[in-house]
Amino acid sequence: EVDWFSLASILFLLTFAPLIVYYFIMSCDQYQCSLIDPLIDLLTGNKYLSDIWNKTPMLTYRAAGIYTLWVTFQVFLYVFIPDFCHKFLPGYVGGVQKGAVTPAGVVNKYEINGLQAWIITHVLWFANAYYFHWFSPTIIFDNWIPLLWCANILGYAVSTFAMIKSYFFPTNAKDCKFTGNFFYDYMMGIEFNPRIGKWFDFKLFFNGRPGIVAWTLINLSYAAKQQELYNQVTNSMILVNVLQGIYVLDFFWNEAWYLKTIDICHDHFGWYLGWGDCVWLPYLYTLQGLYLVYHPVQLCTANAIGILMLGLIGYYIFRMTNHQKDLFRRTNGNCKIWGKKPEYIECSYMSVDGTKYYSKLMTSGFWGWARHFNYTGDLMGSLAYCLTCGFEHILPYFYIVYMTILLIHRCIRDEHRCFSKYGKDWKRYTAAVPYRLIPGIF
Ligand code: NDP
């Protein structure tokens, strides 16, 4: 059943999320990234909504061409080029991998080739920038708003298609979740793992590509724009490129591991993932770089080093916490965490077909400090990106505010799910590890 609060939140997001993205991008385009000035203009009657709208670049054939080529290329890399990176990169897990058991007891296979897609795309990008000169490296920045319309078209098309597909030709009917509420089903998705054919998995494709492969290209395009406008790339722009680049590369290096995260393991595929991956992620996760095109901040060395350290320590915590859980689960607890055998709580759960499964919840390492210390590391990294932009405007800080809300909401959602799954065993775990994000505080 969908309670009124969930329904209200869903209606709010369906209505306002596209407007929020438009507002942020428009503010940079027309108001030098000030979030307040458009409001003042509108409230004082200095401008009408129609004035702002009329100044907004519309969809162009060029942007439609770029976007179609981009998505087609990513589909091609995903579907037609089997992974070769795992054959020569030690420690990298790629190629055909199994996902987690779905509630209906299905184990899906995935072709993990995101790192390869990322490398090929970036090699081509640099080859173009330094050698071929087919297009300017500022191409993404220069078409940013026309591309926004294309991303929206794809985001809505894929979410609507997923909804229709779940009624008429679901990939696995037993894994569909119908609440009977149209808006909830559209937003949160009905099908668990919609696929076309054997290998085109919607969640894996849209979650990682085209949005996350694009993330680093978008930042590179912003850096190129700074170079074009000011004849230099500021150290803040380099920091954003480096820190977010590490995060993106980490994502692809661990793509097989992401098969076990909430997005792939528990979320159904609807507008939240479909539109979110196509629009929200590439447009709002890259706000710092966009801001720095309009406000080229040059940080003093001490601040730059401080921000770099915060970003790297955050990344270390994020990675190590995730790694500890992965190692623990992969070896079924037969491993060492911080040099010792890990402690854990034994738990059991039942799938819908009534089969009983056993699992373990670790209480050692970072998982003994807090129940979601990986999120804490993620938040430290997110704060570092924002700090590169100085304190003149609030727009670049949207990311840390959003990530805090997202990850706290995720904590609550995940814990609710774990409680339904493990029942009293989960209670024993929360008694052993009482804090969520910050030991002793929250
Ligand atoms: P987690 O990787 O923390 O996975 C949560 C699951 O892990 C739980 O549902 C439970 O699953 C299992 N688990 C919980 N506690 C324990 C324990 N003590 N020992 C062993 N297993 C445990 O969450 P996410 O999938 O949300 O996040 C993965 C990463 O992705 C995080 O680092 C997060 O920061 C990042 N992320 C980034 C986002 C972004 O937009 N940048 C968005 C979302 C996530 P089970 O049912 O298997 O027991």
Coordinates of C-alpha atoms and ligand atoms in Angstrom, one line a residue:
E1 CA 0.0 0.0 0.0
V2 CA 1.2 3.5 -0.8
D3 CA 0.8 5.9 2.2
W4 CA -0.2 9.5 1.6
F5 CA 3.3 10.8 2.4
S6 CA 5.0 8.6 -0.2
L7 CA 2.3 9.6 -2.7
A8 CA 2.7 13.3 -1.9
S9 CA 6.5 13.1 -2.2
I10 CA 6.2 11.3 -5.5
L11 CA 3.8 13.8 -7.0
F12 CA 6.1 16.6 -5.7
L13 CA 9.2 15.0 -7.4
L14 CA 7.4 14.2 -10.6
T15 CA 6.3 17.8 -10.9
F16 CA 9.2 19.7 -9.5
A17 CA 12.4 17.6 -10.2
P18 CA 12.4 18.6 -14.0
L19 CA 11.8 22.2 -13.0
I20 CA 14.6 22.2 -10.4
V21 CA 17.1 20.9 -13.0
Y22 CA 15.9 23.6 -15.5
Y23 CA 16.1 26.3 -12.8
F24 CA 19.7 25.5 -11.9
I25 CA 20.9 25.3 -15.5
M26 CA 19.0 28.4 -16.5
S27 CA 20.4 30.3 -13.5
C28 CA 23.9 29.7 -14.8
D29 CA 23.0 30.5 -18.4
Q30 CA 21.1 33.7 -17.7
Y31 CA 22.2 34.8 -14.2
Q32 CA 25.8 33.7 -13.7
C33 CA 24.7 30.8 -11.4
S34 CA 22.8 33.0 -9.0
L35 CA 19.8 31.1 -7.6
I36 CA 18.4 34.3 -6.0
D37 CA 18.5 36.8 -8.9
P38 CA 15.9 35.0 -11.1
L39 CA 13.5 35.0 -8.1
I40 CA 14.1 38.7 -7.4
D41 CA 13.5 39.5 -11.0
L42 CA 10.3 37.6 -11.1
L43 CA 9.0 38.8 -7.7
T44 CA 9.7 42.5 -8.5
G45 CA 8.1 42.2 -11.9
N46 CA 11.4 43.1 -13.5
K47 CA 10.9 40.0 -15.7
Y48 CA 8.2 37.6 -16.5
L49 CA 8.4 33.8 -16.7
S50 CA 8.0 34.2 -20.5
D51 CA 11.1 36.5 -20.7
I52 CA 13.2 33.8 -19.0
W53 CA 11.7 31.1 -21.2
N54 CA 12.1 33.1 -24.4
K55 CA 15.9 33.5 -23.6
T56 CA 16.2 29.7 -23.1
P57 CA 17.9 27.9 -26.0
M58 CA 15.5 25.4 -27.5
L59 CA 16.1 21.9 -28.9
T60 CA 18.3 22.0 -32.0
Y61 CA 19.0 19.4 -34.7
R62 CA 22.6 19.6 -33.8
A63 CA 22.0 18.7 -30.1
A64 CA 19.6 15.9 -31.2
G65 CA 22.3 14.6 -33.5
I66 CA 25.0 14.7 -30.8
Y67 CA 22.7 13.1 -28.2
T68 CA 21.5 10.3 -30.5
L69 CA 25.1 9.5 -31.6
W70 CA 26.2 9.5 -27.9
V71 CA 23.5 7.1 -26.7
T72 CA 23.8 4.9 -29.8
F73 CA 27.5 4.7 -29.2
Q74 CA 27.1 3.8 -25.6
V75 CA 24.5 1.1 -26.5
F76 CA 26.9 -0.2 -29.1
L77 CA 29.8 -0.4 -26.5
Y78 CA 27.5 -2.1 -24.0
V79 CA 25.9 -4.7 -26.2
F80 CA 28.5 -5.5 -28.9
I81 CA 31.9 -5.3 -27.3
P82 CA 32.5 -8.0 -24.7
D83 CA 34.8 -7.1 -22.0
F84 CA 38.5 -7.5 -22.6
C85 CA 39.8 -5.4 -19.6
H86 CA 39.5 -8.3 -17.2
K87 CA 41.9 -10.3 -19.4
F88 CA 44.8 -7.9 -18.7
L89 CA 44.0 -5.8 -15.7
P90 CA 44.9 -7.7 -12.5
G91 CA 42.2 -7.5 -9.8
Y92 CA 39.5 -6.1 -12.2
V93 CA 36.3 -8.2 -12.3
G94 CA 34.6 -7.9 -15.7
G95 CA 32.9 -10.0 -18.3
V96 CA 29.9 -12.1 -17.5
Q97 CA 29.0 -11.8 -13.8
K98 CA 26.0 -13.0 -11.7
G99 CA 23.8 -10.5 -9.9
A100 CA 22.1 -11.1 -6.5
V101 CA 19.1 -13.4 -6.0
T102 CA 15.9 -11.5 -6.9
P103 CA 12.8 -11.8 -4.6
A104 CA 11.4 -14.4 -7.1
G105 CA 14.6 -16.4 -6.8
V106 CA 16.1 -15.5 -10.2
V107 CA 19.8 -14.9 -10.6
N108 CA 20.5 -12.6 -13.6
K109 CA 23.7 -12.6 -15.6
Y110 CA 25.3 -9.3 -16.6
E111 CA 28.0 -8.4 -19.1
I112 CA 30.3 -6.1 -17.1
N113 CA 32.1 -3.9 -19.6
G114 CA 31.6 -0.4 -18.2
L115 CA 35.3 0.3 -17.6
Q116 CA 36.1 -0.7 -21.2
A117 CA 33.3 1.6 -22.5
W118 CA 34.7 4.5 -20.3
I119 CA 38.2 3.9 -21.5
I120 CA 37.3 3.7 -25.2
T121 CA 35.1 6.8 -24.9
H122 CA 37.8 8.8 -23.2
V123 CA 40.6 7.7 -25.6
L124 CA 38.4 8.9 -28.4
W125 CA 37.7 12.2 -26.6
F126 CA 41.4 12.9 -26.1
A127 CA 42.3 11.7 -29.6
N128 CA 39.7 14.2 -31.0
A129 CA 40.9 17.0 -28.7
Y130 CA 44.6 16.7 -29.5
Y131 CA 44.7 15.0 -32.9
F132 CA 41.6 14.7 -35.0
H133 CA 39.7 17.9 -34.1
W134 CA 36.4 16.6 -35.4
F135 CA 34.6 18.8 -32.8
S136 CA 35.5 21.3 -30.1
P137 CA 36.1 19.8 -26.6
T138 CA 33.7 22.6 -25.4
I139 CA 30.9 20.9 -27.4
I140 CA 29.0 19.7 -24.3
F141 CA 29.1 23.1 -22.6
D142 CA 28.1 24.9 -25.8
N143 CA 25.0 22.7 -26.3
W144 CA 24.2 22.2 -22.6
I145 CA 20.6 23.4 -22.6
P146 CA 19.6 21.9 -26.0
L147 CA 21.1 18.6 -24.8
L148 CA 18.9 18.9 -21.6
W149 CA 15.8 18.6 -23.8
C150 CA 17.2 15.5 -25.4
A151 CA 18.1 14.0 -22.1
N152 CA 14.5 14.7 -20.9
I153 CA 13.0 13.1 -24.0
L154 CA 15.1 9.9 -23.4
G155 CA 14.4 9.9 -19.6
Y156 CA 10.6 10.1 -20.1
A157 CA 10.6 7.7 -23.1
V158 CA 12.5 5.0 -21.3
S159 CA 10.4 5.3 -18.1
T160 CA 7.2 5.2 -20.0
F161 CA 8.4 2.3 -22.1
A162 CA 9.4 0.4 -18.9
M163 CA 5.9 1.0 -17.5
I164 CA 4.2 -0.3 -20.7
K165 CA 6.6 -3.2 -20.9
S166 CA 5.8 -4.3 -17.4
Y167 CA 2.1 -4.7 -18.2
F168 CA 2.5 -6.3 -21.6
F169 CA 5.8 -8.1 -21.9
P170 CA 7.7 -8.2 -18.6
T171 CA 11.1 -9.9 -18.5
N172 CA 10.2 -11.7 -15.3
A173 CA 6.5 -11.4 -14.3
K174 CA 7.1 -12.9 -10.8
D175 CA 9.5 -10.0 -10.0
C176 CA 7.0 -7.3 -10.9
K177 CA 5.6 -5.1 -8.1
F178 CA 2.2 -3.5 -8.8
T179 CA 0.9 -1.2 -6.1
G180 CA -2.2 -0.2 -8.1
N181 CA -1.2 3.4 -7.7
F182 CA -0.3 4.8 -11.2
F183 CA 2.0 7.6 -10.0
Y184 CA 3.9 5.3 -7.5
D185 CA 4.3 2.6 -10.1
Y186 CA 5.5 5.1 -12.8
M187 CA 8.0 6.7 -10.4
M188 CA 9.3 3.7 -8.5
G189 CA 8.9 1.2 -11.3
I190 CA 7.1 -2.1 -11.7
E191 CA 9.6 -4.4 -13.3
F192 CA 12.7 -5.4 -11.3
N193 CA 15.1 -6.1 -14.0
P194 CA 13.6 -5.1 -17.4
R195 CA 15.7 -6.4 -20.3
I196 CA 15.5 -6.4 -24.1
G197 CA 16.9 -9.7 -25.3
K198 CA 19.2 -11.6 -23.2
W199 CA 21.8 -8.9 -22.3
F200 CA 20.4 -5.4 -22.6
D201 CA 19.7 -4.7 -19.0
F202 CA 17.9 -1.4 -18.4
K203 CA 19.2 -0.9 -14.9
L204 CA 22.8 -1.6 -15.6
F205 CA 22.9 0.4 -18.8
F206 CA 21.0 3.5 -17.6
N207 CA 22.6 3.5 -14.1
G208 CA 26.2 3.6 -15.5
R209 CA 26.0 4.7 -19.1
P210 CA 25.2 7.1 -20.6
G211 CA 25.1 9.3 -17.4
I212 CA 28.2 8.2 -15.5
V213 CA 30.5 7.8 -18.6
A214 CA 29.4 11.3 -19.5
W215 CA 30.1 12.8 -16.1
T216 CA 33.9 13.0 -16.7
L217 CA 33.4 14.1 -20.3
I218 CA 31.1 16.9 -19.1
N219 CA 33.8 18.0 -16.6
L220 CA 36.5 17.9 -19.3
S221 CA 34.3 20.0 -21.5
Y222 CA 33.9 22.6 -18.7
A223 CA 37.7 22.7 -18.3
A224 CA 38.1 23.2 -22.0
K225 CA 35.6 26.1 -21.8
Q226 CA 37.6 27.7 -19.0
Q227 CA 40.7 27.4 -21.1
E228 CA 38.9 29.0 -24.1
L229 CA 37.4 31.9 -22.0
Y230 CA 40.2 32.7 -19.6
N231 CA 43.3 31.1 -21.2
Q232 CA 43.8 29.0 -18.1
V233 CA 42.3 26.1 -16.2
T234 CA 42.0 27.0 -12.5
N235 CA 43.2 24.6 -9.7
S236 CA 39.6 24.3 -8.5
M237 CA 38.5 23.0 -11.9
I238 CA 41.4 20.5 -11.8
L239 CA 40.4 19.4 -8.3
V240 CA 36.8 18.9 -9.5
N241 CA 38.0 16.9 -12.5
V242 CA 40.4 14.8 -10.4
L243 CA 38.1 14.0 -7.4
Q244 CA 35.0 13.3 -9.5
G245 CA 37.2 11.4 -12.0
I246 CA 38.4 9.1 -9.2
Y247 CA 34.7 8.5 -8.1
V248 CA 33.7 7.7 -11.7
L249 CA 36.6 5.4 -12.3
D250 CA 35.9 3.7 -9.0
F251 CA 32.4 3.1 -10.1
F252 CA 33.5 1.4 -13.3
W253 CA 36.3 -0.5 -11.7
N254 CA 33.7 -1.9 -9.2
E255 CA 30.9 -2.3 -11.7
A256 CA 30.5 -6.0 -10.8
W257 CA 30.3 -5.0 -7.2
Y258 CA 27.5 -2.5 -7.9
L259 CA 25.4 -5.4 -9.0
K260 CA 25.0 -6.0 -5.2
T261 CA 24.1 -2.4 -4.3
I262 CA 20.6 -1.1 -3.6
D263 CA 20.1 0.4 -7.1
I264 CA 20.5 -2.9 -8.9
C265 CA 19.6 -5.3 -6.1
H266 CA 16.4 -3.8 -4.7
D267 CA 15.1 -0.9 -6.7
H268 CA 12.6 -1.5 -9.5
F269 CA 13.1 0.4 -12.8
G270 CA 10.9 3.4 -13.2
W271 CA 11.1 7.1 -13.6
Y272 CA 13.3 7.4 -10.5
L273 CA 16.1 5.5 -12.1
G274 CA 15.3 6.1 -15.8
W275 CA 14.8 9.8 -15.8
G276 CA 17.2 10.3 -12.8
D277 CA 20.0 8.6 -14.7
C278 CA 19.4 10.5 -17.9
V279 CA 18.8 14.0 -16.5
W280 CA 19.3 14.5 -12.8
L281 CA 22.7 12.8 -12.6
P282 CA 24.5 14.4 -15.6
Y283 CA 23.0 17.8 -14.9
L284 CA 23.1 18.2 -11.2
Y285 CA 26.1 16.1 -10.3
T286 CA 28.3 18.3 -12.5
L287 CA 27.2 21.7 -11.2
Q288 CA 30.6 22.5 -9.6
G289 CA 32.3 22.4 -13.0
L290 CA 29.6 24.4 -14.6
Y291 CA 29.8 27.0 -11.9
L292 CA 33.6 27.3 -12.3
V293 CA 33.1 28.1 -15.9
Y294 CA 31.2 31.2 -14.9
H295 CA 33.3 31.9 -11.7
P296 CA 36.8 30.7 -12.2
V297 CA 38.0 30.3 -8.6
Q298 CA 41.7 30.0 -8.1
L299 CA 42.3 28.5 -4.6
C300 CA 45.3 29.3 -2.4
T301 CA 47.6 26.3 -2.1
A302 CA 46.6 25.6 1.5
N303 CA 42.9 25.5 0.7
A304 CA 43.5 23.4 -2.4
I305 CA 45.5 20.8 -0.4
G306 CA 42.9 20.8 2.4
I307 CA 40.1 20.1 -0.1
L308 CA 42.2 17.5 -1.8
M309 CA 42.8 15.7 1.5
L310 CA 39.2 15.9 2.5
G311 CA 38.2 14.4 -0.9
L312 CA 40.8 11.7 -0.7
I313 CA 40.1 10.7 2.9
G314 CA 36.4 10.6 2.1
Y315 CA 37.1 8.4 -0.9
Y316 CA 39.3 6.1 1.2
I317 CA 36.5 5.7 3.8
F318 CA 33.9 5.1 1.1
R319 CA 36.0 2.6 -0.8
M320 CA 37.3 0.7 2.3
T321 CA 33.9 0.4 3.9
N322 CA 32.4 -1.0 0.7
H323 CA 35.4 -3.2 0.3
Q324 CA 35.1 -4.6 3.8
K325 CA 31.5 -5.6 3.3
D326 CA 32.3 -7.1 -0.1
L327 CA 35.2 -9.1 1.2
F328 CA 33.2 -10.3 4.1
R329 CA 30.2 -11.4 2.0
R330 CA 32.3 -13.0 -0.7
T331 CA 34.3 -15.1 1.7
N332 CA 31.3 -15.7 4.0
G333 CA 33.2 -14.2 6.9
N334 CA 36.4 -16.2 6.3
C335 CA 38.6 -13.2 5.9
K336 CA 40.5 -10.6 8.0
I337 CA 39.2 -7.2 8.7
W338 CA 41.9 -4.9 10.2
G339 CA 44.0 -7.9 10.8
K340 CA 41.4 -9.9 12.8
K341 CA 38.7 -12.4 12.0
P342 CA 35.5 -10.3 11.6
E343 CA 32.6 -10.5 14.1
Y344 CA 29.1 -10.8 12.8
I345 CA 25.5 -11.5 13.6
E346 CA 23.9 -14.6 12.0
C347 CA 20.5 -13.9 10.4
S348 CA 17.9 -15.7 8.2
Y349 CA 15.2 -14.6 5.8
M350 CA 12.6 -16.1 3.5
S351 CA 12.1 -15.4 -0.3
V352 CA 8.6 -15.2 -1.7
D353 CA 8.6 -18.9 -2.7
G354 CA 9.1 -19.8 0.9
T355 CA 12.8 -20.9 0.7
K356 CA 14.8 -20.0 3.8
Y357 CA 18.2 -18.3 3.3
Y358 CA 20.9 -17.5 5.7
S359 CA 23.1 -14.4 5.8
K360 CA 25.5 -12.5 8.1
L361 CA 25.7 -8.9 9.2
M362 CA 29.3 -7.8 10.0
T363 CA 30.0 -5.8 13.2
S364 CA 33.7 -5.3 12.6
G365 CA 35.8 -2.7 10.8
F366 CA 34.0 0.4 9.6
W367 CA 30.8 -1.6 9.9
G368 CA 31.3 -1.7 13.6
W369 CA 31.6 2.1 13.8
A370 CA 28.3 2.9 12.1
R371 CA 25.7 1.1 10.0
H372 CA 26.4 3.2 6.8
F373 CA 29.9 4.5 7.2
N374 CA 30.3 4.2 3.4
Y375 CA 27.7 7.0 3.1
T376 CA 29.8 9.1 5.5
G377 CA 32.8 8.8 3.2
D378 CA 30.7 9.6 0.2
L379 CA 29.4 12.7 2.0
M380 CA 33.0 13.9 2.8
G381 CA 33.9 13.5 -0.9
S382 CA 30.8 15.4 -1.9
L383 CA 31.6 18.3 0.4
A384 CA 35.1 18.5 -1.0
Y385 CA 33.7 19.0 -4.6
C386 CA 31.5 21.8 -3.3
L387 CA 34.2 23.5 -1.4
T388 CA 36.3 24.0 -4.5
C389 CA 33.8 26.6 -5.6
G390 CA 34.4 29.0 -2.6
F391 CA 31.5 30.6 -0.8
E392 CA 30.2 33.3 -3.1
H393 CA 27.1 31.3 -4.3
I394 CA 24.9 28.5 -2.9
L395 CA 24.4 26.8 -6.3
P396 CA 27.5 24.5 -6.1
Y397 CA 26.4 23.4 -2.6
F398 CA 23.3 21.9 -3.9
Y399 CA 25.2 18.6 -4.3
I400 CA 26.1 18.2 -0.7
V401 CA 22.6 19.1 0.4
Y402 CA 21.1 16.7 -2.1
M403 CA 23.5 13.9 -1.2
T404 CA 22.8 14.3 2.5
I405 CA 19.0 14.0 1.9
L406 CA 19.5 11.1 -0.5
L407 CA 21.8 9.1 1.7
I408 CA 19.8 9.7 4.9
H409 CA 16.6 8.7 3.1
R410 CA 18.5 5.7 1.7
C411 CA 19.6 4.8 5.3
I412 CA 16.0 4.8 6.4
R413 CA 14.7 3.0 3.3
D414 CA 17.5 0.4 3.5
E415 CA 16.9 -0.2 7.3
H416 CA 13.2 -0.5 6.7
R417 CA 13.9 -3.1 4.1
C418 CA 16.5 -4.9 6.2
F419 CA 14.1 -5.0 9.2
S420 CA 11.3 -6.5 7.0
K421 CA 13.9 -9.0 5.7
Y422 CA 15.7 -10.0 8.9
G423 CA 13.2 -9.1 11.6
K424 CA 14.6 -9.7 15.1
D425 CA 18.0 -10.4 13.7
W426 CA 18.1 -6.9 12.4
K427 CA 17.2 -5.6 15.8
R428 CA 20.1 -7.5 17.3
Y429 CA 22.4 -5.8 14.7
T430 CA 21.2 -2.3 15.4
A431 CA 21.7 -2.9 19.1
A432 CA 25.3 -3.9 18.4
V433 CA 25.9 -1.0 16.0
P434 CA 23.6 1.8 17.3
Y435 CA 24.7 4.7 15.0
R436 CA 23.9 5.2 11.3
L437 CA 26.4 7.7 9.9
I438 CA 28.5 9.4 12.6
P439 CA 29.6 7.3 15.6
G440 CA 28.2 8.8 18.9
I441 CA 26.1 11.4 17.1
F442 CA 23.7 10.0 14.5
Ligands
NDP1 P1 25.3 -0.5 0.9 O1 26.4 -0.9 0.1 O2 25.6 0.0 2.3 O3 24.3 -1.8 1.0 C1 23.3 -1.9 1.9 C2 23.0 -3.4 2.1 O4 24.2 -4.1 2.6 C3 21.9 -3.7 3.0 O5 20.7 -3.7 2.3 C4 22.2 -5.2 3.4 O6 21.9 -6.0 2.3 C5 23.8 -5.2 3.5 N1 24.3 -4.9 4.8 C6 23.9 -3.9 5.6 N2 24.7 -3.9 6.7 C7 25.5 -4.9 6.6 C8 26.6 -5.4 7.4 N3 26.8 -4.9 8.6 N4 27.3 -6.5 7.0 C9 27.0 -7.0 5.7 N5 26.1 -6.6 4.9 C10 25.3 -5.5 5.3 O7 24.3 0.5 0.3 P2 24.1 1.1 -1.2 O8 23.8 0.1 -2.1 O9 23.0 2.2 -1.0 O10 25.4 1.9 -1.5 C11 26.5 1.5 -2.1 C12 27.5 2.6 -2.3 O11 27.0 3.5 -3.3 C13 27.6 3.5 -1.0 O12 29.0 3.7 -0.8 C14 27.0 4.8 -1.4 O13 27.6 5.8 -0.8 C15 27.1 4.8 -2.9 N6 25.9 5.5 -3.5 C16 26.2 6.7 -4.2 C17 25.1 7.3 -4.8 C18 25.4 8.6 -5.6 O14 24.4 9.0 -6.2 N7 26.6 9.1 -5.7 C19 23.7 6.9 -4.7 C20 23.6 5.7 -3.9 C21 24.7 5.1 -3.3 P3 21.5 -7.6 2.4 O15 20.1 -7.6 2.1 O16 22.4 -8.2 1.4 O17 21.8 -8.0 3.8

